[in-house]
Coordinates of C-alpha atoms in Angstrom, one line a residue:
Chain A
M8 CA 142.1 116.4 114.7
E9 CA 140.7 113.3 113.2
R10 CA 137.0 113.3 113.3
T11 CA 134.9 110.2 114.1
E12 CA 132.4 108.8 111.7
A13 CA 129.4 110.1 113.7
L14 CA 131.0 113.6 113.6
L15 CA 131.7 113.4 109.9
I16 CA 128.1 112.4 109.4
D17 CA 126.9 115.3 111.4
H18 CA 129.1 117.7 109.6
L19 CA 128.0 116.3 106.2
R20 CA 124.4 117.0 107.2
E21 CA 125.3 120.6 108.1
G22 CA 126.6 120.9 104.5
D23 CA 130.3 120.6 105.2
E24 CA 131.6 119.1 102.0
T25 CA 135.0 118.3 103.3
A26 CA 133.4 115.6 105.7
L27 CA 132.6 113.5 102.5
A28 CA 136.3 112.7 101.6
P29 CA 137.1 110.7 104.8
L30 CA 133.9 108.8 104.4
V31 CA 134.7 108.0 100.7
E32 CA 138.2 107.0 101.9
K33 CA 136.7 104.5 104.3
Y34 CA 134.1 103.0 102.2
K35 CA 135.3 103.2 98.6
R36 CA 137.0 99.7 98.6
M37 CA 133.9 98.2 99.9
V38 CA 131.6 99.8 97.5
H39 CA 133.7 99.1 94.6
R40 CA 134.0 95.4 95.6
L41 CA 130.2 95.1 96.0
A42 CA 129.6 97.0 92.6
M43 CA 132.1 94.7 90.8
Q44 CA 130.6 91.6 92.3
I45 CA 127.0 92.6 91.3
T46 CA 127.6 94.2 88.0
R47 CA 130.6 92.2 86.9
N48 CA 131.5 95.2 84.8
H49 CA 134.1 97.6 85.3
E50 CA 132.4 100.6 83.8
D51 CA 129.1 99.9 85.5
A52 CA 131.1 99.4 88.8
N53 CA 132.7 102.7 88.3
D54 CA 129.4 104.5 87.7
V55 CA 127.8 102.6 90.7
M56 CA 130.6 103.9 93.0
Q57 CA 130.0 107.4 91.9
E58 CA 126.3 107.3 92.1
T59 CA 126.5 105.7 95.6
F60 CA 128.6 108.4 97.0
I61 CA 126.8 111.2 95.3
K62 CA 123.6 109.7 96.7
V63 CA 125.3 109.5 100.2
Y64 CA 126.2 113.2 100.0
Q65 CA 122.7 114.3 98.8
S66 CA 120.6 112.1 100.9
I67 CA 122.7 112.2 104.2
H68 CA 119.8 114.0 105.9
T69 CA 117.6 111.0 105.4
F70 CA 120.1 108.7 107.2
R71 CA 118.7 107.7 110.7
Q72 CA 121.2 107.5 113.3
E73 CA 119.6 104.2 114.5
A74 CA 120.9 102.2 111.6
A75 CA 124.6 101.6 111.1
F76 CA 126.1 104.0 108.5
E77 CA 128.0 101.2 106.9
T78 CA 124.6 99.2 106.4
W79 CA 123.1 102.4 104.9
V80 CA 126.0 102.7 102.5
Y81 CA 125.7 99.0 101.6
R82 CA 122.0 99.5 100.8
I83 CA 122.5 102.4 98.5
A84 CA 125.5 100.6 96.7
V85 CA 123.4 97.4 96.3
N86 CA 120.4 99.3 95.0
Q87 CA 122.5 101.4 92.6
A88 CA 124.3 98.2 91.3
L89 CA 120.9 96.4 90.8
N90 CA 119.6 99.4 88.9
F91 CA 122.6 99.3 86.7
V92 CA 122.2 95.5 86.2
K93 CA 118.5 96.1 85.2
R94 CA 119.5 98.9 83.0
R95 CA 122.0 96.7 81.2
K96 CA 119.5 93.8 80.9
R97 CA 117.2 96.5 79.3
R98 CA 120.0 97.4 76.9
R99 CA 120.4 93.8 76.3
E100 CA 124.1 93.8 76.8
S101 CA 125.7 90.6 77.7
P102 CA 127.8 90.7 80.9
L103 CA 131.4 90.7 80.5
A104 CA 133.5 87.6 81.0
T105 CA 135.3 87.1 84.2
T106 CA 138.6 87.3 82.3
E107 CA 138.1 91.0 81.7
E108 CA 137.9 91.4 85.6
S109 CA 141.3 89.9 86.1
E110 CA 142.6 91.9 83.2
F111 CA 141.5 95.0 85.0
H112 CA 142.4 93.9 88.5
P113 CA 146.0 92.5 88.2
D114 CA 146.5 93.0 91.8
V115 CA 143.6 90.8 93.1
R116 CA 143.5 90.3 96.8
Q117 CA 144.6 86.9 97.9
K118 CA 143.4 85.7 101.2
V119 CA 145.4 82.5 101.2
E120 CA 149.0 82.6 101.4
M121 CA 150.8 81.5 98.1
A122 CA 152.4 78.3 98.7
N123 CA 156.1 77.9 97.5
D124 CA 155.3 74.6 95.9
P125 CA 154.7 75.4 92.2
Q126 CA 152.1 72.5 92.1
V127 CA 150.2 73.7 95.0
Q128 CA 150.3 77.3 93.5
A129 CA 148.8 75.9 90.3
E130 CA 146.1 74.0 92.2
Q131 CA 145.2 77.1 94.2
A132 CA 145.1 79.3 91.1
E133 CA 142.8 76.7 89.5
L134 CA 140.6 76.7 92.6
R135 CA 140.3 80.4 92.8
H136 CA 139.2 80.5 89.1
W137 CA 136.5 77.9 89.6
V138 CA 135.2 79.2 93.0
T139 CA 135.0 82.7 91.5
K140 CA 133.2 81.4 88.4
A141 CA 130.9 79.4 90.5
V142 CA 129.8 82.3 92.7
N143 CA 129.5 84.5 89.6
S144 CA 127.3 82.1 87.9
L145 CA 124.7 82.2 90.7
S146 CA 121.6 84.1 90.0
L147 CA 121.8 87.8 91.0
K148 CA 119.6 87.5 94.1
H149 CA 121.5 84.4 95.4
R150 CA 124.9 86.0 94.5
I151 CA 124.2 89.2 96.5
V152 CA 123.3 87.1 99.6
V153 CA 126.4 85.0 99.3
I154 CA 128.6 88.2 98.8
L155 CA 127.0 90.0 101.7
H156 CA 127.1 87.2 104.0
E157 CA 130.2 85.1 103.2
L158 CA 132.4 87.8 101.9
E159 CA 131.3 91.0 103.5
G160 CA 130.4 89.2 106.8
L161 CA 127.0 90.8 107.3
T162 CA 124.4 89.3 109.5
H163 CA 121.0 88.1 108.3
P164 CA 119.1 91.0 109.8
E165 CA 121.6 93.4 108.1
I166 CA 121.1 91.8 104.8
A167 CA 117.3 91.7 105.0
S168 CA 117.5 95.4 105.8
I169 CA 119.7 96.1 102.7
L170 CA 117.7 93.9 100.4
N171 CA 114.4 95.1 101.9
C172 CA 113.2 91.4 102.5
S173 CA 112.5 89.2 105.4
E174 CA 115.2 87.3 107.4
G175 CA 113.7 84.2 106.4
T176 CA 114.2 85.0 102.6
V177 CA 117.8 85.7 103.3
R178 CA 118.2 82.4 105.1
S179 CA 116.5 80.5 102.4
R180 CA 118.4 82.2 99.6
L181 CA 121.6 81.6 101.3
H182 CA 120.8 77.9 101.9
Y183 CA 119.8 77.5 98.2
A184 CA 123.0 79.3 97.0
R185 CA 125.3 77.1 99.2
K186 CA 123.6 74.0 97.7
Q187 CA 124.1 75.3 94.3
L188 CA 127.6 76.1 95.0
R189 CA 128.1 72.7 96.4
T190 CA 126.9 71.1 93.2
L191 CA 129.1 73.3 91.0
L192 CA 132.2 72.8 93.1
K193 CA 131.5 69.2 93.7
P194 CA 134.9 67.8 92.7
Y195 CA 136.6 70.1 95.0
V196 CA 134.1 69.7 97.9
D197 CA 134.5 65.9 97.7
A198 CA 138.1 65.9 97.3
N199 CA 140.1 64.8 100.4
S200 CA 142.9 67.1 99.9
E201 CA 143.3 69.9 102.4
F202 CA 143.2 73.4 100.9
Chain B
M13 CA 113.7 55.8 123.8
E14 CA 115.8 59.0 123.6
T15 CA 117.3 57.7 120.2
G16 CA 113.8 57.1 118.8
K17 CA 112.7 60.6 119.8
V18 CA 115.8 62.2 118.0
M19 CA 115.1 60.1 115.0
K20 CA 111.7 61.6 114.7
L21 CA 113.4 64.7 113.5
K22 CA 113.4 63.9 109.8
C23 CA 116.3 64.7 107.4
N24 CA 114.1 67.2 105.6
A25 CA 113.4 69.2 108.9
I26 CA 117.2 69.3 109.6
Q27 CA 117.9 70.4 106.2
R28 CA 116.3 73.8 107.0
F29 CA 118.6 74.2 109.9
M30 CA 121.8 73.3 108.2
S31 CA 122.9 76.5 106.9
D32 CA 122.2 78.4 110.2
Y33 CA 123.9 75.4 112.0
I34 CA 127.2 75.8 110.2
D35 CA 127.0 79.6 110.7
G36 CA 126.5 79.0 114.4
G37 CA 123.3 80.9 114.3
L38 CA 121.0 78.4 115.9
S39 CA 119.7 78.7 119.4
A40 CA 121.2 76.2 121.9
P41 CA 118.1 73.9 122.0
D42 CA 118.0 73.8 118.2
T43 CA 121.8 73.3 118.0
A44 CA 121.5 70.4 120.4
K45 CA 118.7 68.9 118.3
V46 CA 120.6 69.1 115.0
E47 CA 123.6 67.6 116.7
E48 CA 121.8 64.7 118.1
H49 CA 120.4 64.1 114.7
L50 CA 123.8 64.3 113.0
Q51 CA 125.2 61.7 115.5
L52 CA 122.6 59.2 114.1
C53 CA 122.3 60.2 110.4
L54 CA 125.4 59.7 108.2
G55 CA 123.7 61.2 105.2
C56 CA 123.0 64.5 107.0
Q57 CA 126.4 64.5 108.5
R58 CA 127.9 64.3 104.9
E59 CA 125.6 67.2 103.8
V60 CA 126.7 69.4 106.7
N61 CA 130.3 68.7 106.0
A62 CA 130.0 69.4 102.4
L63 CA 128.2 72.8 103.1
K64 CA 130.8 73.8 105.5
K65 CA 133.4 72.9 103.0
T66 CA 131.6 74.9 100.3
R67 CA 131.4 77.9 102.5
D68 CA 135.0 77.6 103.4
L69 CA 136.0 77.4 99.7
V70 CA 134.0 80.6 98.9
V71 CA 135.6 82.5 101.8
D72 CA 139.0 81.5 101.1
F73 CA 139.2 81.3 97.3
Y74 CA 136.7 83.7 95.9
V75 CA 138.7 86.4 94.1
E76 CA 137.3 89.7 95.3
P77 CA 137.9 92.5 92.8
E78 CA 140.3 94.9 93.9
A79 CA 141.6 97.8 92.1
P80 CA 145.0 99.7 92.4
D81 CA 145.4 102.8 94.4
S82 CA 145.7 104.9 91.2
Y83 CA 142.2 103.9 90.3
Y84 CA 140.7 104.9 93.7
H85 CA 142.7 108.1 93.4
Q86 CA 141.3 108.9 89.9
F87 CA 137.8 107.9 91.2
E88 CA 138.0 110.5 94.1
V89 CA 139.1 113.3 91.6
E90 CA 136.1 112.4 89.3
L91 CA 133.7 112.2 92.2
H92 CA 134.7 115.7 93.6
R93 CA 134.4 117.1 90.1
C94 CA 130.9 115.5 89.7
I95 CA 129.7 116.7 93.0
E96 CA 130.8 120.2 92.2
K97 CA 129.1 119.9 88.7
K98 CA 125.9 118.8 90.5
G99 CA 126.0 121.6 92.9
P100 CA 123.8 124.1 91.2
I101 CA 120.7 122.0 91.4
A102 CA 117.1 123.3 91.1
L103 CA 116.3 126.3 93.5
N104 CA 113.5 124.3 95.3
Q105 CA 115.9 121.4 95.9
R106 CA 118.6 123.7 97.1
L107 CA 116.2 125.5 99.4
K108 CA 114.9 122.1 100.7
T109 CA 118.4 120.9 101.3
S110 CA 119.4 124.2 103.1
V111 CA 116.3 123.9 105.4
L112 CA 117.0 120.3 106.1
Q113 CA 120.7 121.2 106.9
F114 CA 119.8 124.0 109.1
T115 CA 117.1 121.8 110.9
W116 CA 119.7 119.2 111.3
S117 CA 122.2 121.6 112.7
L118 CA 119.8 122.9 115.2
L119 CA 118.8 119.3 116.2
T120 CA 122.5 118.4 116.6
R121 CA 123.1 121.4 118.8
F122 CA 120.0 120.6 120.9
R123 CA 121.1 117.0 121.2
H124 CA 124.5 118.0 122.3
S125 CA 123.1 120.4 124.8
L126 CA 120.7 117.8 126.0
G127 CA 123.7 115.7 127.0
R128 CA 124.5 118.2 129.7
Y129 CA 121.0 117.9 131.3
S130 CA 120.4 114.4 132.3
F131 CA 116.9 115.1 133.6
I132 CA 115.7 116.2 130.3
R133 CA 117.5 113.5 128.4
M134 CA 116.1 110.7 130.5
N135 CA 112.5 112.2 130.4
A136 CA 112.7 113.3 126.8
L137 CA 109.7 111.1 125.6
P138 CA 107.2 112.1 128.2
L139 CA 108.4 115.8 127.9
G140 CA 108.2 115.7 124.1
V141 CA 104.6 114.2 124.2
L142 CA 103.5 116.8 126.7
F143 CA 104.9 119.6 124.6
V144 CA 103.1 118.2 121.5
L145 CA 99.8 117.9 123.4
V146 CA 100.1 121.6 124.7
V147 CA 100.9 122.9 121.2
S148 CA 98.2 120.8 119.5
G149 CA 95.7 121.8 122.1
F150 CA 96.5 125.5 121.8
V151 CA 96.3 125.3 117.9
A152 CA 93.1 123.4 117.9
T153 CA 91.3 125.8 120.2
H154 CA 92.6 128.8 118.4
L155 CA 91.6 127.3 115.1
L156 CA 88.2 126.3 116.4
K157 CA 87.5 129.8 117.6
Q158 CA 88.1 131.0 114.2
E159 CA 86.0 128.5 112.5
V160 CA 82.9 129.2 114.7
S161 CA 82.2 132.5 113.1
L162 CA 78.6 133.0 112.5
P163 CA 77.2 133.7 109.0
P164 CA 75.7 137.1 108.5
K165 CA 72.1 137.5 109.7
V166 CA 69.5 138.6 107.3
Y167 CA 66.5 140.7 108.4
L168 CA 63.3 141.7 106.7
Q169 CA 62.6 145.3 106.1
E170 CA 59.3 146.6 105.0
V171 CA 59.5 148.5 101.8
G172 CA 57.1 149.8 99.1
E173 CA 55.9 148.2 96.0
P174 CA 58.0 145.2 95.0
N175 CA 60.1 145.6 92.0
N176 CA 59.1 143.1 89.2
G177 CA 62.8 142.5 88.3
D178 CA 63.6 141.6 92.0
E179 CA 61.0 139.0 92.9
K180 CA 63.2 136.5 94.4
S181 CA 64.6 139.0 97.0
E182 CA 61.3 140.6 97.9
L183 CA 58.9 138.6 99.8
R184 CA 55.6 139.6 101.3
H185 CA 54.4 137.9 104.5
G186 CA 51.0 136.3 104.8
P187 CA 49.8 133.6 102.6
Y188 CA 46.6 135.4 101.4
S189 CA 47.7 139.0 101.8
D190 CA 46.5 141.3 99.1
R191 CA 49.0 143.9 97.9
K192 CA 46.2 146.3 97.1
T193 CA 45.2 146.3 100.8
K194 CA 47.9 148.4 102.1
Q195 CA 50.8 149.8 100.3
K196 CA 53.8 152.0 101.5
A197 CA 55.4 154.7 99.6
P198 CA 58.4 153.6 97.6
G199 CA 61.6 154.1 99.6
E200 CA 59.9 154.0 102.9
V201 CA 61.7 151.7 105.3
S202 CA 60.4 150.3 108.5
T203 CA 62.4 149.5 111.5
P204 CA 63.4 145.9 111.8
T205 CA 60.8 145.2 114.6
L206 CA 59.4 142.4 112.8
A207 CA 57.3 140.7 115.4
A208 CA 55.3 144.0 115.6
D209 CA 55.1 144.3 111.9
A210 CA 54.1 140.7 111.3
E211 CA 50.4 141.4 111.4
K212 CA 50.6 144.3 109.0
I213 CA 50.3 143.8 105.4
G214 CA 53.1 145.2 103.4
Y215 CA 56.2 144.3 101.4
W216 CA 59.2 143.0 102.8
K217 CA 62.7 143.0 101.6
L218 CA 65.7 141.2 102.9
T219 CA 68.3 143.6 104.3
E220 CA 71.2 141.5 102.8
P221 CA 71.3 139.7 99.5
L222 CA 70.8 135.9 100.1
T223 CA 73.9 133.9 99.9
T224 CA 74.7 130.3 100.8
E225 CA 76.3 131.6 104.0
T226 CA 73.1 133.1 105.2
E227 CA 71.9 131.6 108.4
G228 CA 68.8 129.2 108.3
H229 CA 66.7 127.7 105.7
I230 CA 63.5 128.5 103.8
I231 CA 61.7 126.2 101.4
V232 CA 60.1 128.1 98.6
M233 CA 57.4 126.5 96.7
H234 CA 55.8 127.5 93.6
I235 CA 52.3 128.4 93.8
S236 CA 49.7 129.1 91.1
S237 CA 49.3 132.5 89.7
D238 CA 45.8 133.0 91.3
R239 CA 47.7 133.4 94.7
S240 CA 45.9 130.5 96.2
A241 CA 47.6 128.5 98.7
P242 CA 50.1 126.0 97.6
N243 CA 48.7 122.6 96.7
D244 CA 50.1 119.2 96.6
T245 CA 50.9 119.5 93.0
A246 CA 53.1 122.5 93.5
N247 CA 56.7 122.0 92.4
S248 CA 58.9 122.5 95.3
A249 CA 62.5 123.5 95.5
L250 CA 64.8 124.9 98.0
I251 CA 66.1 128.0 96.6
V252 CA 66.9 130.6 99.3
Y253 CA 68.1 131.1 102.8
A254 CA 67.2 133.4 105.6
Q255 CA 67.1 133.7 109.3
P256 CA 64.4 131.2 110.5
D257 CA 63.8 132.6 114.0
I258 CA 62.1 135.6 112.4
L259 CA 60.3 133.8 109.7
S260 CA 59.0 131.0 111.9
R261 CA 57.0 133.6 114.0
K262 CA 55.2 134.5 110.8
S263 CA 52.9 132.9 108.4
P264 CA 54.6 131.6 105.3
L265 CA 55.9 134.3 103.1
Q266 CA 54.4 134.5 99.8
D267 CA 54.6 136.7 96.8
D268 CA 53.3 136.1 93.1
K269 CA 55.4 133.1 92.6
Y270 CA 56.5 131.6 95.8
A271 CA 55.4 130.6 99.2
A272 CA 58.2 130.3 101.6
L273 CA 58.4 128.2 104.7
P274 CA 61.2 128.1 107.2
L275 CA 62.7 124.7 107.9
E276 CA 65.0 123.5 110.7
L277 CA 64.0 122.7 114.1
Q278 CA 61.1 125.0 114.1
V279 CA 59.4 123.3 111.2
A280 CA 57.4 120.9 113.3
P281 CA 55.5 123.4 115.5
F282 CA 55.2 125.8 112.7
S283 CA 53.7 123.2 110.5
E284 CA 51.2 122.2 113.2
K285 CA 50.2 125.9 113.5
Y286 CA 50.0 126.3 109.8
Q287 CA 47.7 123.2 109.5
R288 CA 45.4 124.5 112.1
K289 CA 45.2 127.7 110.5
H290 CA 44.6 126.6 107.1
R291 CA 42.9 123.2 107.3
R292 CA 42.4 123.3 103.6
L293 CA 46.1 122.5 103.2
P294 CA 46.8 119.3 105.1
R295 CA 48.3 117.9 102.1
F296 CA 50.6 120.8 101.5
V297 CA 52.0 120.3 104.9
N298 CA 52.3 116.6 104.4
K299 CA 54.1 117.3 101.2
L300 CA 56.4 119.8 103.0
M301 CA 57.3 117.0 105.5
N302 CA 57.9 114.7 102.6
V303 CA 60.1 116.9 100.5
P304 CA 62.8 114.6 99.1
S305 CA 66.0 114.9 100.9
E306 CA 67.9 115.6 97.6
V307 CA 65.6 118.8 97.3
L308 CA 66.4 119.9 100.7
S309 CA 70.1 119.2 100.9
I310 CA 72.5 121.8 99.6
P311 CA 75.9 120.3 98.7
A312 CA 77.7 123.6 99.1
I313 CA 76.9 123.8 102.8
P314 CA 75.8 120.4 103.9
E315 CA 76.7 121.1 107.7
L316 CA 74.1 123.9 107.9
Y317 CA 71.2 121.8 107.1
D318 CA 70.5 118.4 108.3
S319 CA 67.5 116.9 106.4
S320 CA 67.5 114.0 108.7
K321 CA 65.8 116.2 111.3
L322 CA 62.7 116.1 109.2

């Protein structure tokens, strides 16, 4: 019988290790995506994933039922990823180039259907490159808000809870990030062409 | 008129709402205000469109990192191994985890069973508060009972000649009593009917060694070696404790080195009596009443003695 998420959480709290696997299955892609977007480094992202789920396993008794489990996992993942970024900064390692990400992830998810027209295909590939680059060039605090809001679809209160800041701060960072992106993507934003 | 009112909303003020506006996160009145302004302000209209387009570009074209299934499979294997490896953690941590798991298991069962009893579920908060109050009341009264245990009482016993090596614990009553006037045989012990014995001249010994837990207070003041009454130049110090209700019925206790006066509530009438009886010593009484509080206070048991009463 398939167990619901609430039941899995209860079982995990009671020490049933088998309850972890379905939860990992459900959230692994989300955690990996988030870890990659924040750390921009495959090895760190892998470590972040591992640390996140170990933390979930070890700290499940601290999870309050009132909060959404997904938000709780987000919070752990974001915190772990930020720790890795800080550690990396301390080690003075330069972040890997975006090209490495595409090398590691050949089967990137594409939300827009590939057009048949080779010219349109080329334009879209270029657009993906610049948009990804623009988002990745944002400062960490602005990038996280953009990722959580625009890409993960979280609400302002959820993001505020994850980042442990006020909703006003989230709104302000999002607005600033959008303006930055608008400047970075000016040629595409101002273009009249339909995407 | 209406147009003028809308135009009062400056572009800078509208800017703050733009992000929320394009997300549809504004309240109906705020949305109406922004839309009214946008109808009249071409610059803000362009800004809103640009921000919308930027958002759509990010949502549609940002390449989200995605790994192949083989990667996730490998990850799960590694995670399982890592958790197994981290299994034997420190004993106290394992104990804590086990206790928490057990507690949670109990709570879960309780929660599930609670679902069957709607009355309890609906009144969980007041019932919980009532339970906590009852338990805390019981615990508080039980603990208070234990805390109000009285310190041991110390009585005076009449004994023979004082031992020179035990001067502090042997006290003779009467400020001017002469030890040669009456002496008891060594080892002779009187009954503790102290009121009756108060007028006798003899040597008195405390039944129990004096400790900081002994009830009551005595101020002991150095007197001169000629056994005269303490004077205002005497050096004072609070050095011993004894039961005040016995001592207050007597004259100040005195031996070769010390004169002892009981303090506490009885000090005022006692001092008056003392002053009447020994008129030569008004300054001594005044001095007693003006003993600095730091001399009278005992840090180890501050609750037993309140110097402010003086």
